[in-house]
PDB file of C-alpha atoms and ligand atoms in Angstrom:
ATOM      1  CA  UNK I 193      73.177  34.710 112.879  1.00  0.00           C
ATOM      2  CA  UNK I 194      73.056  38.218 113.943  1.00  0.00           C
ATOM      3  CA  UNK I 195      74.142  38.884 117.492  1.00  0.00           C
ATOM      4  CA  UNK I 196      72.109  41.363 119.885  1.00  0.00           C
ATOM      5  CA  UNK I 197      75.207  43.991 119.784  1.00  0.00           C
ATOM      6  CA  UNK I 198      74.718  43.683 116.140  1.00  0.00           C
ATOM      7  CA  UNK I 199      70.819  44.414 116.220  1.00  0.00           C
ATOM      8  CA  UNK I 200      71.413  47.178 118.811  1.00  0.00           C
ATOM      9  CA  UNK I 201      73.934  48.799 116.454  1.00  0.00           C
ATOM     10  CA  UNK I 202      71.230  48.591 113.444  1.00  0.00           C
ATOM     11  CA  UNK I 203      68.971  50.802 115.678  1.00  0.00           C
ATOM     12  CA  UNK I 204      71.300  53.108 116.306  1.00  0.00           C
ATOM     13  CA  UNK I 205      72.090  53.480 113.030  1.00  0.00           C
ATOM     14  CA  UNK I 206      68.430  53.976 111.982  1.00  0.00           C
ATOM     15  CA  UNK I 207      68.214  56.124 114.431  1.00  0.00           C
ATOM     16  CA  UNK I 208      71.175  58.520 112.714  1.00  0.00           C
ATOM     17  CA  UNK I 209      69.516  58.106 109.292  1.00  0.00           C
ATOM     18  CA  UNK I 210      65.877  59.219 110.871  1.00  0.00           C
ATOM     19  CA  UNK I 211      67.579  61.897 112.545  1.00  0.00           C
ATOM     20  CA  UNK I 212      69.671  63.247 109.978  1.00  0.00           C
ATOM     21  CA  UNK I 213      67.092  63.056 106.919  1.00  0.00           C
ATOM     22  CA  UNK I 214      64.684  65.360 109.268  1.00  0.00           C
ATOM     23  CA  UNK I 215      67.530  67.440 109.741  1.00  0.00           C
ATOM     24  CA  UNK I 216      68.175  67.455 105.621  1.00  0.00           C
ATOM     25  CA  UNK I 217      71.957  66.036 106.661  1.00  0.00           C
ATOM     26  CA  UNK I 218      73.893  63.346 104.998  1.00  0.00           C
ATOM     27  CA  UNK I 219      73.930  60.414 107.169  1.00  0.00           C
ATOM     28  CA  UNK I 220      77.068  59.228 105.795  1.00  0.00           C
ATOM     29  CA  UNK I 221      78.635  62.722 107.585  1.00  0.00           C
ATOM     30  CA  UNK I 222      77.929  61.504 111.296  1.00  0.00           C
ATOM     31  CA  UNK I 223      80.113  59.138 112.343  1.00  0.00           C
ATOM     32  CA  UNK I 224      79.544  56.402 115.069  1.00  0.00           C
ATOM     33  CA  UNK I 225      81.653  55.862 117.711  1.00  0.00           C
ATOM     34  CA  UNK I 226      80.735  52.576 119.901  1.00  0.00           C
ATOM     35  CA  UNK I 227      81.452  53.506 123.244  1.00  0.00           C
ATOM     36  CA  UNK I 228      82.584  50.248 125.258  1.00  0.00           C
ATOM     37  CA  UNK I 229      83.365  51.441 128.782  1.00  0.00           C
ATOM     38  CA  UNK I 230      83.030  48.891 131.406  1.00  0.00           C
ATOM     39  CA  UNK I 231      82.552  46.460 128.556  1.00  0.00           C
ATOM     40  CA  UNK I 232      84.501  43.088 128.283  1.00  0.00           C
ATOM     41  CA  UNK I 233      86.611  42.485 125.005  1.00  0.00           C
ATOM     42  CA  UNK I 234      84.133  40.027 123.718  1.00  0.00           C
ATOM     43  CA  UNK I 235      81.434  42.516 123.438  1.00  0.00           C
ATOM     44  CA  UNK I 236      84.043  44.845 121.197  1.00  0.00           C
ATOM     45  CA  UNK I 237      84.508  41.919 119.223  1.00  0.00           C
ATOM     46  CA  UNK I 238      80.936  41.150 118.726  1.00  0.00           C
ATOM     47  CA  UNK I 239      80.473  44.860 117.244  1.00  0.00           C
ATOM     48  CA  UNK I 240      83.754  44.754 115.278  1.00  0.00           C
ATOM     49  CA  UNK I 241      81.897  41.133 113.683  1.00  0.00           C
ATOM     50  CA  UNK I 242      78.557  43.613 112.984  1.00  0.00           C
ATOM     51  CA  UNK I 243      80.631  46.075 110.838  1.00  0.00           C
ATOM     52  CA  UNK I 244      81.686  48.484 114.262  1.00  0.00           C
ATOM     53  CA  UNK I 245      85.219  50.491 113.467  1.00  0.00           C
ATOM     54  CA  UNK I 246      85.410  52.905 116.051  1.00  0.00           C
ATOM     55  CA  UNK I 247      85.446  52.674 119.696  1.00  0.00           C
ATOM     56  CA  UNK I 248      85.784  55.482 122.791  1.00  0.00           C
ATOM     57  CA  UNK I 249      87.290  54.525 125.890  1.00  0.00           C
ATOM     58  CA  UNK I 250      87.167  56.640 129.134  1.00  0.00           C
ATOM     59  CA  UNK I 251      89.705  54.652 131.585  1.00  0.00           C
ATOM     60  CA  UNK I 252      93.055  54.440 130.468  1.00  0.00           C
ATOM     61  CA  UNK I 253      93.901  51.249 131.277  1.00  0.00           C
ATOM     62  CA  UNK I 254      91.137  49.650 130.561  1.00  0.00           C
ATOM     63  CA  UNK I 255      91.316  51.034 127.216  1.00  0.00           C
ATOM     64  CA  UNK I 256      95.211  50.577 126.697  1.00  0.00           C
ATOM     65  CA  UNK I 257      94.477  46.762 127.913  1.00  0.00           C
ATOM     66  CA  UNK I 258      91.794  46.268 125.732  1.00  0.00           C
ATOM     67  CA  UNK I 259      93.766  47.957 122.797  1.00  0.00           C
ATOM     68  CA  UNK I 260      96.425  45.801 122.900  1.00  0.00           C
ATOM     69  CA  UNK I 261      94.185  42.612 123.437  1.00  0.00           C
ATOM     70  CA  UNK I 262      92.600  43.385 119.870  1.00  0.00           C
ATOM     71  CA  UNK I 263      95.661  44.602 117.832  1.00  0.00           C
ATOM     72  CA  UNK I 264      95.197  41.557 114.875  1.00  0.00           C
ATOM     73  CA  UNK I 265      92.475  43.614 114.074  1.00  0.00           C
ATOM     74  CA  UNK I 266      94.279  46.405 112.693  1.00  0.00           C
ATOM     75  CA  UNK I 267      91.478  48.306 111.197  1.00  0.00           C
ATOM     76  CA  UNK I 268      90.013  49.501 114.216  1.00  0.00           C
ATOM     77  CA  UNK I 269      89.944  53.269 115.223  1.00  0.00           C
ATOM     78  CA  UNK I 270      90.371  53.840 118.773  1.00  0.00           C
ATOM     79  CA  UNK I 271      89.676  56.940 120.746  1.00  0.00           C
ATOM     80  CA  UNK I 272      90.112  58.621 124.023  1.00  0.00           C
ATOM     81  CA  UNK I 273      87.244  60.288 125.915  1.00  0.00           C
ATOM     82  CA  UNK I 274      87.632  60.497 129.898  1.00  0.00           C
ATOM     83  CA  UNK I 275      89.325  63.012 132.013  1.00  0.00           C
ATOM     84  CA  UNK I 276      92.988  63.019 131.208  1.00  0.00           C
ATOM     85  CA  UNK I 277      95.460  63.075 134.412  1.00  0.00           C
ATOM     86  CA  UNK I 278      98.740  64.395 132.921  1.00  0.00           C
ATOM     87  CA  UNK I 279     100.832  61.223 134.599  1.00  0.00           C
ATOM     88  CA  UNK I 280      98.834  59.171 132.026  1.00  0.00           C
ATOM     89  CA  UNK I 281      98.998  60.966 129.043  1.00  0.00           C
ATOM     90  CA  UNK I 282     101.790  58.716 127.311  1.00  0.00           C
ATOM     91  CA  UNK I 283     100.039  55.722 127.588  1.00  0.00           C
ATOM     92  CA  UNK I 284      97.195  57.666 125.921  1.00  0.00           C
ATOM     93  CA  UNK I 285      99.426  59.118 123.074  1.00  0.00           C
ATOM     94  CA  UNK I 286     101.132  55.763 122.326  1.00  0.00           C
ATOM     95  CA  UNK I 287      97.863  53.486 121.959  1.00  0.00           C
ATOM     96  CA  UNK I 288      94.968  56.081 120.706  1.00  0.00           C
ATOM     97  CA  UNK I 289      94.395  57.354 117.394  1.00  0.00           C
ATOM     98  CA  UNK I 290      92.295  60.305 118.862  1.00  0.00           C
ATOM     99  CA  UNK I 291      91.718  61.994 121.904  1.00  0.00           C
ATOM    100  CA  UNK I 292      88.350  64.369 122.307  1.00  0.00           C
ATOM    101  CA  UNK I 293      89.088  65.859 125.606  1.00  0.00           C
ATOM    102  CA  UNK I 294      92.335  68.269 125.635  1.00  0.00           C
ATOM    103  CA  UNK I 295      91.180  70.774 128.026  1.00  0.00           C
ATOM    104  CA  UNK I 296      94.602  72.755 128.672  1.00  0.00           C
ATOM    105  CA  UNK I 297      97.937  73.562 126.904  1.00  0.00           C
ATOM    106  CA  UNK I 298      99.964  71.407 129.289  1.00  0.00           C
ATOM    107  CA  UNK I 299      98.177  68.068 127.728  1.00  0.00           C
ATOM    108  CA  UNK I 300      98.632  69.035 124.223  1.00  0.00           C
ATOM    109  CA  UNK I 301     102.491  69.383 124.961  1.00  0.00           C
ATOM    110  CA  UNK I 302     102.808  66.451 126.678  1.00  0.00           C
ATOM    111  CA  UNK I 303     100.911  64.186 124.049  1.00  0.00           C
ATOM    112  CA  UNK I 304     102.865  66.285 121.217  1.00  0.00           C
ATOM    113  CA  UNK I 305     105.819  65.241 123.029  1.00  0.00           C
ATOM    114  CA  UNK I 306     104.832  61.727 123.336  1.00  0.00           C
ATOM    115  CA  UNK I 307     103.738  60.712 120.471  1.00  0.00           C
ATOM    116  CA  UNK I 308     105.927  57.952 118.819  1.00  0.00           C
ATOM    117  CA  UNK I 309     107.954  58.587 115.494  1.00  0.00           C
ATOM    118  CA  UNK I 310     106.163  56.738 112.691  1.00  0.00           C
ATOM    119  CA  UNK I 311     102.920  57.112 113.914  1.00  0.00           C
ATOM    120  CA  UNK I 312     100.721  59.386 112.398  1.00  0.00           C
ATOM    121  CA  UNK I 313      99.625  62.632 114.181  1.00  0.00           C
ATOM    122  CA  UNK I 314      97.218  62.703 117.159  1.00  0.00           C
ATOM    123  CA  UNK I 315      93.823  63.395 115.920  1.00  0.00           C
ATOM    124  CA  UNK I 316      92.524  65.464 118.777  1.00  0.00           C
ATOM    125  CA  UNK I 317      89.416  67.188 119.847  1.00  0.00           C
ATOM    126  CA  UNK I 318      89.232  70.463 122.610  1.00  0.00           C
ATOM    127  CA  UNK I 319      86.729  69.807 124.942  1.00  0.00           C
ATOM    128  CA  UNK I 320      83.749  72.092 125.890  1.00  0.00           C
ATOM    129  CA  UNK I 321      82.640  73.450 128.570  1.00  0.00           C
ATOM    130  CA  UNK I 322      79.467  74.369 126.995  1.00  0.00           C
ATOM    131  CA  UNK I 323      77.095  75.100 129.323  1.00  0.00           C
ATOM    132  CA  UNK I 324      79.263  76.869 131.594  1.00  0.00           C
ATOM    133  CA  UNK I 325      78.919  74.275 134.497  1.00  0.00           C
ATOM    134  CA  UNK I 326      81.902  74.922 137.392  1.00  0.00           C
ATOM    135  CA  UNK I 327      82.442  70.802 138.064  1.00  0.00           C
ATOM    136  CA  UNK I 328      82.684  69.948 134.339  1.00  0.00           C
ATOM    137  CA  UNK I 329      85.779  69.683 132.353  1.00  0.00           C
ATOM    138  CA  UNK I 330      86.434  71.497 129.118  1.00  0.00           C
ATOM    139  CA  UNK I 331      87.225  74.860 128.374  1.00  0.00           C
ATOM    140  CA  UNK I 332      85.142  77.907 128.290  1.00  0.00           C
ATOM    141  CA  UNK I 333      84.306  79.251 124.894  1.00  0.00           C
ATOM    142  CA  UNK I 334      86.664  82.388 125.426  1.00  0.00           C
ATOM    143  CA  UNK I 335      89.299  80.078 125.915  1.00  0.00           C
ATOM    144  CA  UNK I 336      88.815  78.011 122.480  1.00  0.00           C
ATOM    145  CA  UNK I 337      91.214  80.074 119.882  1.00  0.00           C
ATOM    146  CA  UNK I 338      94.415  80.603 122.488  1.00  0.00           C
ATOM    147  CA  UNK I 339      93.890  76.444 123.014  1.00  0.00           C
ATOM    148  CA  UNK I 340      94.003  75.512 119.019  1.00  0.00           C
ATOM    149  CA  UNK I 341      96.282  78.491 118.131  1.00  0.00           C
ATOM    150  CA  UNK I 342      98.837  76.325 120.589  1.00  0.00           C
ATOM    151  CA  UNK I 343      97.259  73.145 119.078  1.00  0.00           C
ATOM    152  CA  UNK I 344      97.857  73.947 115.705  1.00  0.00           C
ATOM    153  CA  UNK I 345     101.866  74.432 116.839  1.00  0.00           C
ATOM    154  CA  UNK I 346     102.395  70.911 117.498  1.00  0.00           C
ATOM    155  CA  UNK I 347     103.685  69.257 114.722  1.00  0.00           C
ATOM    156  CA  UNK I 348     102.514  65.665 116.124  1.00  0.00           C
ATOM    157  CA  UNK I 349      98.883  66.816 116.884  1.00  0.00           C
ATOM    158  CA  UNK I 350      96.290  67.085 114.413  1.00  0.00           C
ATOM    159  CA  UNK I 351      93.597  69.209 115.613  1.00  0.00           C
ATOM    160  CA  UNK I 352      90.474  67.932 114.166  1.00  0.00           C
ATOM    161  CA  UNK I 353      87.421  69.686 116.510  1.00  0.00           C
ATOM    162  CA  UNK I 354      85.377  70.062 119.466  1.00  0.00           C
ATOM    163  CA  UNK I 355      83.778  67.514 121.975  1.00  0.00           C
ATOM    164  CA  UNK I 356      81.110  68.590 124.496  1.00  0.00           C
ATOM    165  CA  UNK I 357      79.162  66.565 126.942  1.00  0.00           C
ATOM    166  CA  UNK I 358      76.398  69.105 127.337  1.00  0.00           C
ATOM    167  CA  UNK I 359      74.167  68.764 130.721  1.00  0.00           C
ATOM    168  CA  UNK I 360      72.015  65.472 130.933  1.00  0.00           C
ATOM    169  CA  UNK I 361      68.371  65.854 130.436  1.00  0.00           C
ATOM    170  CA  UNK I 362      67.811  69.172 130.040  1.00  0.00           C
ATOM    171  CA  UNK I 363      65.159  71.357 129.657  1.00  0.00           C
ATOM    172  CA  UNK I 364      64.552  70.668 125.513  1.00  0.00           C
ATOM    173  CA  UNK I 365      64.004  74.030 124.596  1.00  0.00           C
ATOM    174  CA  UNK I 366      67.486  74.640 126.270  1.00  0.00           C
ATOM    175  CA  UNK I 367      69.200  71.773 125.256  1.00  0.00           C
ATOM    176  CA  UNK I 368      68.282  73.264 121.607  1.00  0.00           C
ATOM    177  CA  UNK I 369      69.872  76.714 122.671  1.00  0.00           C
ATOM    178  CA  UNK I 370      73.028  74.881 124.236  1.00  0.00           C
ATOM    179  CA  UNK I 371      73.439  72.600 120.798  1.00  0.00           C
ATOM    180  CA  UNK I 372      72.856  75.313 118.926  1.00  0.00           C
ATOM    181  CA  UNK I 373      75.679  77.895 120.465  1.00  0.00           C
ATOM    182  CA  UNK I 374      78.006  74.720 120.382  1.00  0.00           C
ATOM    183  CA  UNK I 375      77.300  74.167 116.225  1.00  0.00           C
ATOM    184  CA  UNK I 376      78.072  78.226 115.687  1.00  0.00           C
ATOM    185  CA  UNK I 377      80.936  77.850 117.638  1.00  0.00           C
ATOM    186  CA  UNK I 378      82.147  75.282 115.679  1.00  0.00           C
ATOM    187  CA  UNK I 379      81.412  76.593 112.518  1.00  0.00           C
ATOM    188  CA  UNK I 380      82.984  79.823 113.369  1.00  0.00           C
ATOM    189  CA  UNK I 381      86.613  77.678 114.144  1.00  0.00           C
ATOM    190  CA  UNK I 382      86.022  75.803 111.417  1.00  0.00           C
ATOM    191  CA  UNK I 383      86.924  79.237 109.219  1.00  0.00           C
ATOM    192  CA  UNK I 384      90.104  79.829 111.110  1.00  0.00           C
ATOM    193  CA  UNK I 385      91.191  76.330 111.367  1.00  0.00           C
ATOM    194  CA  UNK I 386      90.711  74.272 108.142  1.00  0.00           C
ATOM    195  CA  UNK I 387      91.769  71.385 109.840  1.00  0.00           C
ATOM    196  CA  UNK I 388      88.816  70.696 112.331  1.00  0.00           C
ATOM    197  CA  UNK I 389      85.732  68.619 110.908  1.00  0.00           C
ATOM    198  CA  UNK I 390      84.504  67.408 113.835  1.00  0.00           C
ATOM    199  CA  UNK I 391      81.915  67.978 116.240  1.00  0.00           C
ATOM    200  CA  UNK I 392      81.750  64.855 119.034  1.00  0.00           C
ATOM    201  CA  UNK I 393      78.570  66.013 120.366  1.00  0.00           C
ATOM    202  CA  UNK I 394      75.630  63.035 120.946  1.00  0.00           C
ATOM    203  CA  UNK I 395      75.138  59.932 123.252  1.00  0.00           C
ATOM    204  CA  UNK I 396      72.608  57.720 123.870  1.00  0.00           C
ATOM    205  CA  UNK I 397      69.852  60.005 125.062  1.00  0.00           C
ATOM    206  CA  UNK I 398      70.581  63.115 122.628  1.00  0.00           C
ATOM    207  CA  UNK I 399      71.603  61.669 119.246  1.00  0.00           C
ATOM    208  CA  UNK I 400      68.747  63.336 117.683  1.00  0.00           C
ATOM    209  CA  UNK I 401      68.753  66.753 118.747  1.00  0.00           C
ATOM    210  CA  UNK I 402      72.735  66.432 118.350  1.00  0.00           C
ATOM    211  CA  UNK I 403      72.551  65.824 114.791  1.00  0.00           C
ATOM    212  CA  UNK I 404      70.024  68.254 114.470  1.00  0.00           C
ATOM    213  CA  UNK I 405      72.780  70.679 115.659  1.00  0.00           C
ATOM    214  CA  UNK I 406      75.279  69.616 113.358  1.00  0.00           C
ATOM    215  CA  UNK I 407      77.222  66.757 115.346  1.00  0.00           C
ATOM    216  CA  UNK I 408      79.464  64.700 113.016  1.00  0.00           C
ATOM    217  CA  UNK I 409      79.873  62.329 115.617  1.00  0.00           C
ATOM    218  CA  UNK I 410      78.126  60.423 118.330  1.00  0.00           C
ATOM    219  CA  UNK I 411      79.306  58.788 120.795  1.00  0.00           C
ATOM    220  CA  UNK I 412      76.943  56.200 121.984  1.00  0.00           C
ATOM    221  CA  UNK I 413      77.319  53.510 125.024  1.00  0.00           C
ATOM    222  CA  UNK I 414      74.180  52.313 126.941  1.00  0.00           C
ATOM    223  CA  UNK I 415      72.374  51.876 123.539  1.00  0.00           C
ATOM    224  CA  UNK I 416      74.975  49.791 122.380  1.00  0.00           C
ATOM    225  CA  UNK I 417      76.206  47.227 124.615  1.00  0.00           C
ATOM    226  CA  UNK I 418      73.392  47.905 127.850  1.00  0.00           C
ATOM    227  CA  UNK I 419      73.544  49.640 131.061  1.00  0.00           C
ATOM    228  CA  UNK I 420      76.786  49.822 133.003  1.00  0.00           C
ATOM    229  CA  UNK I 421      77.691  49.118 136.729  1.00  0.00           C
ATOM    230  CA  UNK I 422      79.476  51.789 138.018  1.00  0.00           C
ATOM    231  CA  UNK I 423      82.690  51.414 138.099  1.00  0.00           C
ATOM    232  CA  UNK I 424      84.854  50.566 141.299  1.00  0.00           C
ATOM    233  CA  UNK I 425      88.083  51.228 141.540  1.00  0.00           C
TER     234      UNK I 425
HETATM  235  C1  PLP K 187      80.065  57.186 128.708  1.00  0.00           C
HETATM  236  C2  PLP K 187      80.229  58.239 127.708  1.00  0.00           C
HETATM  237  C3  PLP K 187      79.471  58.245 126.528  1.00  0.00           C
HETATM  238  C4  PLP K 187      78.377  57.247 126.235  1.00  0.00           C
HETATM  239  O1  PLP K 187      77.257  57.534 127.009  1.00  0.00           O
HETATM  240  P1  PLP K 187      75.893  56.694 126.897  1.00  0.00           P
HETATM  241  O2  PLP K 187      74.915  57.526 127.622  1.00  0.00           O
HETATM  242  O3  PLP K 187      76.155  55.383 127.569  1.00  0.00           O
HETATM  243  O4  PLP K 187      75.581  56.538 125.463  1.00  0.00           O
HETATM  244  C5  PLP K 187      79.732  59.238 125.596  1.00  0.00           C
HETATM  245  N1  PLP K 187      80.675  60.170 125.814  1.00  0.00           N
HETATM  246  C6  PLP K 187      81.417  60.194 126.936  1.00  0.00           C
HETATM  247  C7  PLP K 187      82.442  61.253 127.108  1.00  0.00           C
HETATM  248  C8  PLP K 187      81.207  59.246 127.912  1.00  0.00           C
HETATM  249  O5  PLP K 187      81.945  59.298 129.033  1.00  0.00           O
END
């Protein structure tokens, strides 16, 4: 029988295949990654059961908790996609096989630095700060190159793209504009940098117009597993 995480993830990944084919994409180039915030184990384990590989935590440790809870299921991918407070950053380097949101040079160091011998290299992502907004994270465009020129110095990080979170329900004739500087941004990097194929661009409300804008992966929550409380701390 086919659990409702299951059927959620099938319309999601309808969705992807509607959205890429009117985009003339290859669906099979946009990943999804399940994101399971504020979500017990047993809901993880009820995608994993439905085909689900890759999950994005925000909380480190919830996600470190919940990392360790599933490790007998060794094929899962899991990455990191909150804010990252530098007194954390081990924990996030020892139990992650990505991280989306470096922001500054001091975090790539320290997750360089901590990343264990015989694990392979950090697959990381620079955050955006794509539509300029002074309370978001991410970096400004200007500040992209210096960021993966230092990136691309760390033996133990493997720099592999840009995330953005771009502003929520936007005007759509913006939101096209903002996805659409993001995508030649990307593609601009991707000359210099051989190593980045990814754009993490996409959640629950703008998977379309993300993939329309070249997003390779799409990070999707509330469509997945339901709305969340917020979270108390
Ligand atoms: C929570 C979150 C998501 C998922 O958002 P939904 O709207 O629930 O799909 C994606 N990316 C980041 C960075 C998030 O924090």
């Amino acid at each position: 029988m086919t659990n409702h995480i299951a059927a959620k993830l099938d319309q999601i990944q309808q969705r992807i295949v509607e959205a890429a084919e009117a985009a003339e994409r290859d669906p099979a180039t946009i990943q999804l990654l399940a994101v399971s915030k504020t979500k017990p184990v047993s809901d993880i384990v009820l995608a994993y059961e439905a085909g689900q590989r890759h999950f994005g935590e925000n909380y480190v440790q919830e996600g470190v908790d919940k990392v360790q809870s599933l490790q007998h299921l060794s094929d899962l991918t899991w990455h990191f996609i909150g804010p990252i407070q530098s007194n954390k950053s081990a924990l996030i380097s020892k139990e992650f096989a990505w991280c989306h949101t470096i922001d500054r040079q001091k975090i790539a160091r320290r997750l360089n630095e901590q990343r264990p011998d015989g694990l392979p290299p950090l697959n990381v992502c620079i955050q955006v700060n794509i539509d300029n907004e002074p309370t978001k994270s991410g970096v400004l465009s200007d500040d992209i190159a210096p960021l993966a020129d230092f990136i691309q110095t760390q033996p133990r990080l493997l720099l592999r793209g840009l995330m953005a979170i771009p502003k929520a329900q936007p005007d759509p004739i913006e939101q096209a504009q903002t996805l659409s500087n993001l995508h030649s941004l990307f593609d601009q990097l991707k000359q210099k940098y051989p190593s980045m194929d990814t754009l993490s661009v996409g959640m629950s409300a703008d998977l379309a117009p993300a993939i329309t804008h070249g997003s390779t992966m799409v990070r999707v929550g509330t469509d997945i597993f339901g709305a969340r409380t917020p979270k108390t701390k």
